[in-house]
Coordinates of C-alpha atoms in Angstrom, one line a residue:
X1 CA -28.5 -21.6 20.8
X2 CA -29.5 -21.3 24.5
X3 CA -28.3 -18.3 26.5
X4 CA -28.3 -18.8 30.2
X5 CA -30.3 -16.0 31.8
X6 CA -28.9 -17.0 35.2
X7 CA -25.5 -15.9 34.1
X8 CA -26.3 -12.2 34.1
X9 CA -24.4 -11.6 37.4
X10 CA -21.5 -13.9 36.3
X11 CA -17.9 -12.8 36.5
X12 CA -15.3 -14.4 34.2
X13 CA -11.6 -14.6 34.9
X14 CA -8.9 -15.3 32.3
X15 CA -5.3 -14.3 31.8
X16 CA -5.2 -11.4 34.3
X17 CA -8.6 -10.2 32.9
X18 CA -11.9 -10.0 34.9
X19 CA -15.2 -9.4 33.0
X20 CA -18.4 -8.6 34.8
X21 CA -21.2 -9.8 32.6
X22 CA -23.8 -7.8 34.5
X23 CA -22.2 -4.3 34.4
X24 CA -20.3 -5.2 31.2
X25 CA -17.0 -3.8 32.7
X26 CA -13.6 -5.2 32.0
X27 CA -10.5 -5.1 34.2
X28 CA -6.9 -6.0 33.7
X29 CA -4.8 -6.5 36.7
X30 CA -7.5 -4.9 38.8
X31 CA -7.5 -1.8 36.6
X32 CA -10.6 -1.0 34.6
X33 CA -9.9 -0.7 30.9
X34 CA -12.1 0.8 28.2
X35 CA -14.3 -1.4 26.1
X36 CA -17.1 -0.4 23.7
X37 CA -20.6 -1.4 24.7
X38 CA -21.1 -3.7 21.6
X39 CA -17.8 -5.3 22.2
X40 CA -18.7 -6.1 25.8
X41 CA -22.0 -7.6 24.7
X42 CA -20.2 -9.7 22.1
X43 CA -17.7 -10.8 24.7
X44 CA -20.5 -11.8 27.0
X45 CA -22.2 -13.8 24.3
X46 CA -19.1 -15.7 23.4
X47 CA -18.2 -16.5 27.0
X48 CA -21.8 -17.6 27.9
X49 CA -21.8 -19.9 24.8
X50 CA -18.2 -21.1 25.0
X51 CA -19.0 -24.7 24.1
X52 CA -20.7 -23.6 20.8
X53 CA -19.9 -21.9 17.6
X54 CA -21.8 -18.6 17.6
X55 CA -23.1 -17.6 14.1
X56 CA -22.9 -14.1 12.7
X57 CA -26.7 -14.0 12.5
X58 CA -26.9 -14.8 16.2
X59 CA -24.3 -12.1 17.0
X60 CA -26.1 -9.5 14.9
X61 CA -29.4 -10.4 16.6
X62 CA -28.1 -10.5 20.2
X63 CA -25.6 -7.7 20.1
X64 CA -27.3 -5.2 17.9
X65 CA -30.9 -6.3 18.7
X66 CA -32.6 -5.4 15.5
X67 CA -30.5 -2.5 14.4
X68 CA -29.6 -2.6 10.7
X69 CA -25.8 -2.9 10.5
X70 CA -23.5 -4.7 8.0
X71 CA -21.6 -7.9 8.8
X72 CA -18.4 -5.7 8.7
X73 CA -19.5 -4.5 12.2
X74 CA -19.1 -8.1 13.5
X75 CA -15.6 -8.4 11.9
X76 CA -14.5 -5.1 13.4
X77 CA -15.7 -6.1 16.9
X78 CA -14.1 -9.5 16.7
X79 CA -10.9 -7.8 15.6
X80 CA -11.0 -5.4 18.5
X81 CA -11.5 -8.2 21.0
X82 CA -8.6 -10.1 19.5
X83 CA -6.4 -7.1 19.8
X84 CA -7.2 -7.0 23.6
X85 CA -6.9 -10.7 24.4
X86 CA -4.6 -12.0 21.7
X87 CA -5.2 -13.5 18.3
X88 CA -5.9 -17.0 19.7
X89 CA -8.8 -15.8 21.9
X90 CA -11.5 -16.2 19.3
X91 CA -11.5 -18.9 16.6
X92 CA -13.2 -18.4 13.2
X93 CA -15.1 -21.3 11.8
X94 CA -15.6 -20.7 8.1
X95 CA -19.3 -20.5 7.1
X96 CA -20.3 -21.1 10.7
X97 CA -19.2 -18.4 13.0
X98 CA -16.9 -17.8 16.1
X99 CA -16.0 -19.6 19.3
X100 CA -14.2 -18.5 22.5
X101 CA -10.9 -20.4 22.9
X102 CA -9.2 -19.2 26.2
X103 CA -9.6 -21.2 29.4
X104 CA -11.4 -19.2 32.0
X105 CA -13.0 -19.4 35.5
X106 CA -16.4 -18.0 36.3
X107 CA -18.2 -17.1 39.5
X108 CA -21.7 -15.7 40.5
X109 CA -22.9 -14.4 43.8
X110 CA -24.2 -17.7 45.1
X111 CA -21.4 -20.1 44.1
X112 CA -17.6 -20.4 44.2
X113 CA -15.3 -19.9 41.2
X114 CA -15.7 -22.8 38.7
X115 CA -13.0 -23.6 36.1
X116 CA -14.3 -24.0 32.5
X117 CA -12.4 -25.9 29.8
X118 CA -12.6 -24.7 26.2
X119 CA -12.7 -27.1 23.2
X120 CA -9.5 -28.9 22.4
X121 CA -9.3 -27.1 19.0
X122 CA -7.7 -24.1 20.9
X123 CA -4.5 -26.0 21.4
X124 CA -4.4 -27.0 17.8
X125 CA -5.0 -23.4 16.7
X126 CA -2.2 -22.1 19.0
X127 CA 0.2 -24.7 17.7
X128 CA -0.6 -23.8 14.1
X129 CA -0.2 -20.1 14.9
X130 CA 3.0 -20.7 16.8
X131 CA 4.4 -22.6 13.8
X132 CA 3.4 -19.8 11.5
X133 CA 4.9 -17.1 13.6
X134 CA 8.1 -19.1 14.1
X135 CA 8.4 -19.1 10.3
X136 CA 7.8 -15.3 10.3
X137 CA 10.5 -14.9 13.0
X138 CA 12.9 -17.0 10.9
X139 CA 12.3 -14.8 7.9
X140 CA 12.9 -11.8 10.1
X141 CA 16.2 -13.2 11.2
X142 CA 17.2 -13.7 7.6
X143 CA 16.1 -10.2 6.8
X144 CA 18.2 -8.7 9.6
X145 CA 21.2 -10.6 8.2
X146 CA 20.4 -9.3 4.8
X147 CA 20.1 -5.7 6.2
X148 CA 23.5 -6.1 8.0
X149 CA 25.0 -7.2 4.7
X150 CA 23.8 -4.2 2.8
X151 CA 24.9 -1.9 5.7
X152 CA 28.5 -3.2 5.3
X153 CA 28.5 -3.2 1.5
X154 CA 27.2 0.3 1.0
X155 CA 28.9 1.9 4.0
X156 CA 26.0 3.8 5.4
X157 CA 27.2 3.6 9.0
X158 CA 28.4 6.5 11.1
X159 CA 32.1 5.7 10.7
X160 CA 32.1 6.0 6.9
X161 CA 30.6 8.5 4.5
X162 CA 28.6 6.9 1.7
X163 CA 29.5 7.6 -1.9
X164 CA 26.8 9.3 -3.9
X165 CA 26.7 9.6 -7.7
X166 CA 25.2 12.9 -8.8
X167 CA 23.3 13.4 -12.1
X168 CA 23.8 17.0 -13.3
X169 CA 21.0 19.1 -11.8
X170 CA 18.6 20.8 -14.3
X171 CA 17.4 24.4 -14.3
X172 CA 13.8 25.4 -15.3
X173 CA 12.8 29.0 -16.0
X174 CA 16.2 30.2 -14.8
X175 CA 19.7 30.5 -16.0
X176 CA 21.9 27.4 -15.6
X177 CA 24.4 27.8 -12.7
X178 CA 27.1 25.8 -11.1
X179 CA 25.8 23.8 -8.1
X180 CA 28.2 23.8 -5.1
X181 CA 28.1 20.1 -4.6
X182 CA 31.2 20.2 -2.5
X183 CA 28.8 21.3 0.3
X184 CA 27.3 17.8 0.3
X185 CA 28.7 15.7 3.1
X186 CA 29.2 12.6 0.9
X187 CA 31.9 11.2 -1.3
X188 CA 30.7 12.7 -4.5
X189 CA 31.0 11.3 -8.0
X190 CA 29.5 13.3 -10.8
X191 CA 27.8 11.4 -13.7
X192 CA 28.6 13.6 -16.6
X193 CA 27.8 11.1 -19.4
X194 CA 24.0 11.2 -18.8
X195 CA 21.6 14.2 -18.7
X196 CA 19.1 14.7 -16.0
X197 CA 16.2 14.4 -18.5
X198 CA 17.6 11.2 -20.0
X199 CA 18.1 9.7 -16.5
X200 CA 14.6 10.7 -15.4
X201 CA 12.9 9.3 -18.5
X202 CA 14.8 6.1 -18.5
X203 CA 15.3 5.6 -14.8
X204 CA 14.3 2.0 -14.5
X205 CA 16.9 0.8 -17.1
X206 CA 19.5 3.5 -16.2
X207 CA 19.5 2.7 -12.6
X208 CA 19.8 -1.1 -13.4
X209 CA 23.0 -0.4 -15.4
X210 CA 24.5 2.0 -12.8
X211 CA 23.5 0.4 -9.5
X212 CA 26.5 -2.0 -9.3
X213 CA 29.0 0.8 -9.3
X214 CA 26.7 3.6 -8.0
X215 CA 24.1 2.2 -5.6
X216 CA 23.2 5.8 -4.4
X217 CA 22.2 8.3 -7.1
X218 CA 21.1 11.9 -6.4
X219 CA 19.3 14.0 -9.0
X220 CA 17.4 17.3 -8.8
X221 CA 15.9 20.3 -10.6
X222 CA 16.0 24.0 -9.6
X223 CA 13.3 26.4 -10.6
X224 CA 12.4 29.9 -9.6
X225 CA 9.1 31.6 -8.5
X226 CA 8.6 35.3 -7.9
X227 CA 10.4 35.4 -4.5
X228 CA 12.3 32.2 -4.1
X229 CA 14.4 29.4 -5.6
X230 CA 13.0 25.9 -5.3
X231 CA 14.6 22.4 -5.5
X232 CA 13.0 19.1 -6.4
X233 CA 15.4 16.3 -5.5
X234 CA 15.5 12.5 -5.6
X235 CA 17.9 10.2 -3.8
X236 CA 17.6 6.6 -5.2
X237 CA 19.0 3.5 -3.6
X238 CA 18.8 -0.2 -3.9
X239 CA 15.8 -0.5 -1.6
X240 CA 13.9 2.7 -2.1
X241 CA 13.7 6.4 -2.9
X242 CA 13.8 9.6 -0.8
X243 CA 12.5 12.7 -2.4
X244 CA 11.2 16.1 -1.5
X245 CA 11.0 19.8 -2.3
X246 CA 12.9 22.7 -0.7
X247 CA 12.6 26.4 -1.0
X248 CA 15.2 29.2 -0.2
X249 CA 16.7 32.4 -1.5
X250 CA 19.8 31.0 -3.3
X251 CA 21.1 27.8 -4.9
X252 CA 23.9 27.9 -2.4
X253 CA 21.5 28.0 0.5
X254 CA 19.4 25.1 -0.9
X255 CA 22.4 22.9 -1.5
X256 CA 23.6 23.5 2.0
X257 CA 20.1 22.7 3.4
X258 CA 20.0 19.6 1.2
X259 CA 23.4 18.4 2.6
X260 CA 22.2 18.9 6.2
X261 CA 18.9 17.0 5.5
X262 CA 20.4 14.0 3.7
X263 CA 23.1 13.3 6.3
X264 CA 20.4 12.1 8.7
X265 CA 21.3 8.3 9.1
X266 CA 17.7 7.1 8.9
X267 CA 17.3 8.4 5.3
X268 CA 20.3 6.4 4.0
X269 CA 19.0 3.4 5.9
X270 CA 15.6 3.7 4.3
X271 CA 17.0 3.8 0.7
X272 CA 19.7 1.1 1.2
X273 CA 18.1 -1.5 3.4
X274 CA 15.1 -3.7 2.8
X275 CA 12.7 -2.5 5.5
X276 CA 9.1 -3.4 5.9
X277 CA 6.5 -0.6 5.9
X278 CA 6.0 -1.0 9.6
X279 CA 9.7 -0.5 10.3
X280 CA 9.8 2.5 7.9
X281 CA 6.8 3.9 9.7
X282 CA 8.5 3.5 13.1
X283 CA 11.8 5.1 11.8
X284 CA 9.8 8.1 10.4
X285 CA 7.8 8.4 13.6
X286 CA 10.9 8.7 15.6
X287 CA 12.5 11.1 13.2
X288 CA 9.3 13.2 13.3
X289 CA 9.3 13.2 17.1
X290 CA 13.0 14.3 17.1
X291 CA 12.4 17.1 14.5
X292 CA 8.6 17.9 14.6
X293 CA 9.1 20.8 12.2
X294 CA 11.0 18.9 9.5
X295 CA 8.3 19.1 6.8
X296 CA 10.1 16.7 4.5
X297 CA 10.0 14.0 7.1
X298 CA 6.3 14.8 7.8
X299 CA 5.5 14.5 4.1
X300 CA 7.0 11.0 4.0
X301 CA 5.3 10.0 7.2
X302 CA 1.9 11.0 5.8
X303 CA 2.6 9.2 2.6
X304 CA 3.5 6.0 4.5
X305 CA 0.3 6.0 6.5
X306 CA -1.7 6.5 3.3
X307 CA 0.2 3.6 1.7
X308 CA -0.7 1.4 4.7
X309 CA -4.3 2.6 4.4
X310 CA -4.3 4.1 7.9
X311 CA -6.3 7.1 6.7
X312 CA -7.4 8.6 10.0
X313 CA -3.8 8.9 11.3
X314 CA -2.7 10.1 7.8
X315 CA -5.3 12.9 7.9
X316 CA -4.3 14.0 11.4
X317 CA -0.7 14.3 10.2
X318 CA -1.7 16.0 6.9
X319 CA -3.6 18.6 8.9
X320 CA -0.5 19.1 11.0
X321 CA 1.6 19.6 7.8
X322 CA -1.0 22.2 6.6
X323 CA -0.8 24.1 9.8
X324 CA 3.0 24.1 9.9
X325 CA 3.1 25.2 6.3
X326 CA 0.8 28.1 7.0
X327 CA 2.9 29.2 10.0
X328 CA 6.0 29.1 7.9
X329 CA 4.3 30.8 4.9
X330 CA 5.4 27.9 2.7
X331 CA 3.0 27.5 -0.2
X332 CA 4.9 24.5 -1.5
X333 CA 4.2 22.4 1.6
X334 CA 0.7 23.8 2.0
X335 CA -0.1 22.5 -1.5
X336 CA 1.4 19.1 -0.6
X337 CA -0.7 18.9 2.6
X338 CA -3.8 19.7 0.6
X339 CA -2.9 17.0 -2.0
X340 CA -2.5 14.5 0.8
X341 CA -5.8 15.5 2.3
X342 CA -7.6 15.1 -1.0
X343 CA -6.1 11.7 -1.6
X344 CA -7.3 10.5 1.8
X345 CA -10.8 11.9 1.2
X346 CA -11.0 10.3 -2.2
X347 CA -10.0 7.0 -0.8
X348 CA -12.8 7.4 1.8
X349 CA -15.1 8.4 -1.1
X350 CA -15.8 11.9 0.3
X351 CA -15.5 13.4 -3.2
X352 CA -17.0 16.9 -2.7
X353 CA -14.6 17.9 0.1
X354 CA -11.7 16.2 -1.8
X355 CA -12.4 18.5 -4.8
X356 CA -12.4 21.5 -2.5
X357 CA -8.9 20.5 -1.2
X358 CA -7.6 20.1 -4.7
X359 CA -8.8 23.6 -5.7
X360 CA -7.0 25.1 -2.8
X361 CA -3.9 23.0 -3.6
X362 CA -4.0 24.4 -7.1
X363 CA -4.0 28.0 -5.8
X364 CA -1.0 27.2 -3.6
X365 CA 1.0 25.7 -6.5
X366 CA 0.0 28.4 -8.9
X367 CA 1.4 31.0 -6.5
X368 CA 4.9 29.5 -6.9
X369 CA 4.5 28.2 -10.5
X370 CA 5.1 24.6 -9.5
X371 CA 4.2 22.9 -12.7
X372 CA 4.9 19.3 -11.5
X373 CA 2.5 19.5 -8.6
X374 CA -0.1 21.4 -10.8
X375 CA 0.1 18.4 -13.2
X376 CA -0.6 16.1 -10.2
X377 CA -3.4 18.3 -9.0
X378 CA -5.2 18.3 -12.4
X379 CA -4.7 14.6 -12.7
X380 CA -6.3 14.0 -9.3
X381 CA -9.2 16.3 -10.3
X382 CA -9.9 14.2 -13.4
X383 CA -10.7 11.2 -11.2
X384 CA -13.3 13.3 -9.3
X385 CA -14.7 14.4 -12.7
X386 CA -15.0 10.7 -13.6
X387 CA -17.0 10.1 -10.4
X388 CA -19.3 12.9 -11.6
X389 CA -19.6 11.4 -15.1
X390 CA -18.3 14.7 -16.6
X391 CA -16.1 13.7 -19.5
X392 CA -15.5 17.3 -20.8
X393 CA -14.0 18.2 -17.4
X394 CA -11.9 15.0 -17.4
X395 CA -10.5 15.9 -20.8
X396 CA -9.9 19.5 -19.8
X397 CA -8.0 18.7 -16.6
X398 CA -5.9 15.9 -18.1
X399 CA -4.8 18.0 -21.0
X400 CA -3.8 20.7 -18.5
X401 CA -1.9 18.1 -16.6
X402 CA 0.0 17.1 -19.7
X403 CA 0.6 20.8 -20.5
X404 CA 2.2 21.6 -17.1
X405 CA 4.3 18.4 -17.3
X406 CA 5.6 19.4 -20.7
X407 CA 6.5 22.9 -19.3
X408 CA 9.1 21.3 -17.1
X409 CA 10.1 18.4 -19.5
X410 CA 8.5 15.9 -17.1
X411 CA 8.1 13.0 -19.6
X412 CA 6.6 10.5 -17.1
X413 CA 3.8 12.9 -16.0
X414 CA 3.0 14.0 -19.5
X415 CA 2.7 10.4 -20.9
X416 CA 0.7 9.4 -17.9
X417 CA -1.8 12.2 -18.4
X418 CA -2.3 11.2 -22.1
X419 CA -2.6 7.5 -21.5
X420 CA -4.9 8.0 -18.6
X421 CA -7.1 10.3 -20.7
X422 CA -7.3 7.5 -23.3
X423 CA -8.5 5.0 -20.6
X424 CA -11.1 7.4 -19.2
X425 CA -12.3 8.2 -22.8
X426 CA -12.8 4.4 -23.2
X427 CA -14.8 4.3 -19.9
X428 CA -17.0 7.1 -21.2
X429 CA -17.4 5.6 -24.6
X430 CA -15.6 8.3 -26.4
X431 CA -14.0 6.0 -28.9
X432 CA -12.4 8.6 -31.2
X433 CA -10.6 10.2 -28.2
X434 CA -9.3 7.0 -26.7
X435 CA -7.4 6.1 -29.8
X436 CA -6.4 9.8 -30.5
X437 CA -4.7 10.3 -27.2
X438 CA -3.1 6.8 -27.2
X439 CA -1.6 7.7 -30.6
X440 CA -0.4 11.0 -29.2
X441 CA 1.3 9.2 -26.3
X442 CA 3.1 6.9 -28.7
X443 CA 4.2 9.8 -30.9
X444 CA 5.6 11.5 -27.9
X445 CA 7.6 8.3 -27.0
X446 CA 9.0 8.3 -30.6
X447 CA 10.0 12.0 -30.2
X448 CA 11.7 11.5 -26.9
X449 CA 13.4 8.3 -28.1
X450 CA 12.3 6.4 -25.0
X451 CA 13.4 2.8 -24.2
X452 CA 11.1 -0.1 -25.2
X453 CA 9.5 -0.6 -21.8
X454 CA 7.6 2.7 -22.2
X455 CA 5.9 1.4 -25.3
X456 CA 4.5 -1.5 -23.4
X457 CA 1.7 0.8 -22.3
X458 CA 0.4 0.9 -25.8
X459 CA -0.5 -2.8 -26.3
X460 CA -1.5 -2.8 -22.6
X461 CA -4.2 -0.2 -23.3
X462 CA -5.3 -2.0 -26.5
X463 CA -5.8 -5.1 -24.3
X464 CA -8.1 -3.0 -22.0
X465 CA -10.1 -2.0 -25.1
X466 CA -10.5 -5.6 -26.3
X467 CA -13.9 -7.3 -26.0
X468 CA -12.8 -10.7 -24.9
X469 CA -9.8 -12.6 -23.3
X470 CA -9.0 -14.1 -26.7
X471 CA -8.7 -10.6 -28.2
X472 CA -6.6 -9.4 -25.3
X473 CA -4.1 -12.3 -25.5
X474 CA -1.9 -11.1 -28.3
X475 CA -1.7 -7.5 -26.8
X476 CA -0.7 -8.9 -23.4
X477 CA 2.0 -11.1 -25.0
X478 CA 3.3 -8.0 -26.8
X479 CA 3.5 -6.2 -23.4
X480 CA 5.8 -9.0 -22.1
X481 CA 8.0 -8.7 -25.2
X482 CA 8.4 -5.0 -24.6
X483 CA 9.2 -5.5 -20.9
X484 CA 11.7 -8.3 -21.4
X485 CA 14.4 -6.3 -19.7
X486 CA 12.1 -4.7 -17.1
X487 CA 10.0 -7.8 -16.0
X488 CA 8.8 -6.2 -12.7
X489 CA 7.3 -3.2 -14.4
X490 CA 3.6 -3.0 -13.3
X491 CA 2.3 -3.5 -16.8
X492 CA 4.3 -6.7 -17.1
X493 CA 3.0 -8.0 -13.8
X494 CA -0.6 -7.2 -14.7
X495 CA -0.3 -8.8 -18.1
X496 CA 1.1 -12.0 -16.7
X497 CA -1.7 -12.2 -14.2
X498 CA -4.3 -11.7 -16.9
X499 CA -2.8 -14.2 -19.2
X500 CA -2.6 -16.8 -16.4
X501 CA -6.3 -16.2 -15.7
X502 CA -7.1 -16.8 -19.3
X503 CA -5.0 -19.9 -19.7
X504 CA -6.5 -21.5 -16.5
X505 CA -10.1 -20.6 -17.4
X506 CA -9.6 -22.0 -20.9
X507 CA -7.9 -25.2 -19.6
X508 CA -4.6 -24.5 -21.4
X509 CA -2.3 -25.4 -18.5
X510 CA 0.6 -26.1 -20.8
X511 CA 0.6 -22.4 -21.8
X512 CA 0.2 -21.4 -18.2
X513 CA 3.2 -23.5 -17.3
X514 CA 5.3 -21.9 -20.1
X515 CA 4.3 -18.5 -18.8
X516 CA 5.0 -19.1 -15.1
X517 CA 7.8 -21.7 -14.8
X518 CA 10.6 -19.4 -16.0
X519 CA 9.7 -16.7 -13.4
X520 CA 12.0 -16.3 -10.4
X521 CA 10.5 -16.0 -6.9
X522 CA 12.1 -12.8 -5.8
X523 CA 8.8 -10.9 -5.9
X524 CA 5.5 -11.8 -4.3
X525 CA 3.7 -11.3 -7.6
X526 CA 5.7 -14.0 -9.3
X527 CA 5.5 -16.3 -6.3
X528 CA 1.7 -15.9 -6.2
X529 CA 1.5 -16.9 -9.9
X530 CA 3.5 -20.1 -9.1
X531 CA 1.1 -20.9 -6.2
X532 CA -1.9 -20.5 -8.5
X533 CA -0.4 -22.7 -11.2
X534 CA 0.6 -25.4 -8.6
X535 CA -3.0 -25.3 -7.3
X536 CA -4.4 -25.9 -10.7
X537 CA -1.9 -28.7 -11.4
X538 CA -2.9 -30.4 -8.1
X539 CA 0.6 -30.0 -6.8
X540 CA -0.5 -29.5 -3.2
X541 CA 2.9 -29.3 -1.5
X542 CA 4.2 -26.7 -4.0
X543 CA 0.9 -24.8 -3.8
X544 CA 1.3 -24.5 0.0
X545 CA 5.0 -23.6 -0.1
X546 CA 4.6 -20.9 -2.8
X547 CA 1.4 -19.5 -1.1
X548 CA 3.1 -19.1 2.3
X549 CA 6.2 -17.6 0.7
X550 CA 4.2 -15.2 -1.4
X551 CA 2.2 -14.0 1.6
X552 CA 5.3 -13.4 3.7
X553 CA 7.0 -11.5 0.8
X554 CA 3.9 -9.3 0.3
X555 CA 3.8 -8.6 4.0
X556 CA 7.4 -7.6 4.2
X557 CA 6.9 -5.4 1.1
X558 CA 3.9 -3.8 2.7
X559 CA 1.6 -4.7 -0.3
X560 CA -1.7 -5.1 1.6
X561 CA -3.9 -5.6 -1.4
X562 CA -1.6 -8.3 -2.7
X563 CA -1.4 -9.9 0.7
X564 CA -5.2 -10.1 0.7
X565 CA -5.2 -11.7 -2.7
X566 CA -2.8 -14.4 -1.5
X567 CA -4.8 -14.9 1.7
X568 CA -8.0 -15.4 -0.4
X569 CA -6.2 -18.0 -2.6
X570 CA -5.1 -19.8 0.6
X571 CA -8.7 -19.9 1.8
X572 CA -10.1 -21.2 -1.4
X573 CA -9.6 -24.9 -0.5
X574 CA -9.3 -25.5 3.2
X575 CA -6.6 -28.1 4.0
X576 CA -5.2 -29.4 7.2
X577 CA -1.7 -28.4 6.2
X578 CA -2.6 -24.7 5.6
X579 CA -3.3 -22.4 8.5
X580 CA -6.7 -21.6 7.0
X581 CA -8.0 -19.8 10.1
X582 CA -5.0 -17.4 10.0
X583 CA -5.7 -16.3 6.4
X584 CA -9.4 -16.2 7.0
X585 CA -8.9 -13.9 9.9
X586 CA -6.4 -11.8 8.1
X587 CA -9.0 -11.1 5.4
X588 CA -11.6 -10.2 8.0
X589 CA -9.3 -7.7 9.8
X590 CA -7.6 -6.1 6.8
X591 CA -9.9 -6.1 3.8
X592 CA -10.7 -2.6 2.5
X593 CA -14.0 -1.7 1.0
X594 CA -12.6 -1.4 -2.5
X595 CA -10.8 -4.8 -2.3
X596 CA -14.0 -6.4 -0.9
X597 CA -16.1 -5.0 -3.7
X598 CA -13.6 -6.3 -6.3
X599 CA -13.6 -9.8 -4.8
X600 CA -17.3 -9.9 -3.7
X601 CA -18.1 -13.2 -5.3
X602 CA -15.0 -15.0 -4.0
X603 CA -15.6 -13.7 -0.5
X604 CA -19.2 -14.8 -0.6
X605 CA -18.1 -18.3 -1.6
X606 CA -16.0 -18.6 1.6
X607 CA -18.8 -16.9 3.7
X608 CA -16.9 -13.7 4.6
X609 CA -19.6 -11.5 3.0

């Protein structure tokens, strides 16, 4: 590659931008805008070599000039430039590099402005991307119609009060009392034929059987600390949940506060309408701006940013939650803030500080005897113990997690602690313990008389402990039998994916077809399996259709890791009919460190790492 040294005083003009390659300054509509030094050097390199594909090695050499940086730095700078100039400004060429795509004019001190044409591939890329985004827009229109339908069906508009079914509230460490549900501003329908504990332990099936007549169901549990009464509540709808914790002096006050909180229109919208994570984030951000001291809204906003892996913003908001909790002397929300902070730090692999946050969270929850959150805290500490290879601490903390869950009859948390202990015992080669605690979990299921889908975790864990795909197969098939009525349970989805991997790798495409063909395409997980099977069967048209559909479903559901998996599949075999550059770029811009490590070999094969 030849870089023209005479271009150092060159100025480039494109789409209301002016870039001075000498001073490395960028203007938009005559106004100087901020750009990092490395981004400016990269922009200069791409503009000066606009007729060539610039390799990553050249970029690293010219921009960083011998400094040791990872290829991720190139991806991040390319992404930042695209965010400034548009997604079509820079084209990715798999296994080759990058090329500038926008038409520009250039001028130096001695010569007039000269137009420069970019390669014709730019028009093709724009056309492909326009087609893709037209499809996205079409899906969005359908989604809006779907949302409108649900809005009318479930009457969550301002003119009509929604009808909410209420599971009898429970009382922990305090005498049972009558809850003044007449204070709720809904049309209330009490569900007296199901207990709160039964509903909580069987919620997946219970809600399936109730949702046609009761699309909105509210449940909750009261408990008392030394100075206050507390409420854990959950509002479940067809498209999501809204949950939180409140504190007050009396049950009457808490019920009144709950009524005022739940009548906010955006809450009902979030549980009854299928909204993308970006839309939910926007709704929550507006709600937070309108009520900056509503700690329940702030909780959900932090959780949404964590789910979307926007950890820096999540930490800023978690810090704000902590400060507000301290100002209000609210140990419940202080503990929640510290749990959020620990989760963010753990995801960023800052384990020592994460553990410090957990210990402080533990103190906050102990002050109000919040057993549920103490169970969560000890569970989180066990993962940090795992990072330190301290099995004794793992065992201690997970047994404490199970103990606190048992104290409030929280079956889900108790069983999770026991099965998780079994898995970590396996990882630390404590073979007696891994079977002991798995057996304890199964005995608990028997005692609680749980529905069959709970038992699916037992063969699922036996599959984890198996030494080969052939040994795992019967256990995974048993999981699918146990989850026949709950096919979207995570253990069922994971088992189908593992079975499909095994059948494809062993060349048994007939069994793969029997596994995948009956699946519907209402979930991105199922649609992805259909795309993978079609690819193996050389059904190119179906492979493309299912792949695009799965990606759009995963995007709308906010499942970033799954979106990356699908994009990686679509990059596996470049084809003129597939917008290969779009998916390649999506991986570059959105891949997390954990996902990249897990898919290192596949990424290397398509020259992303």
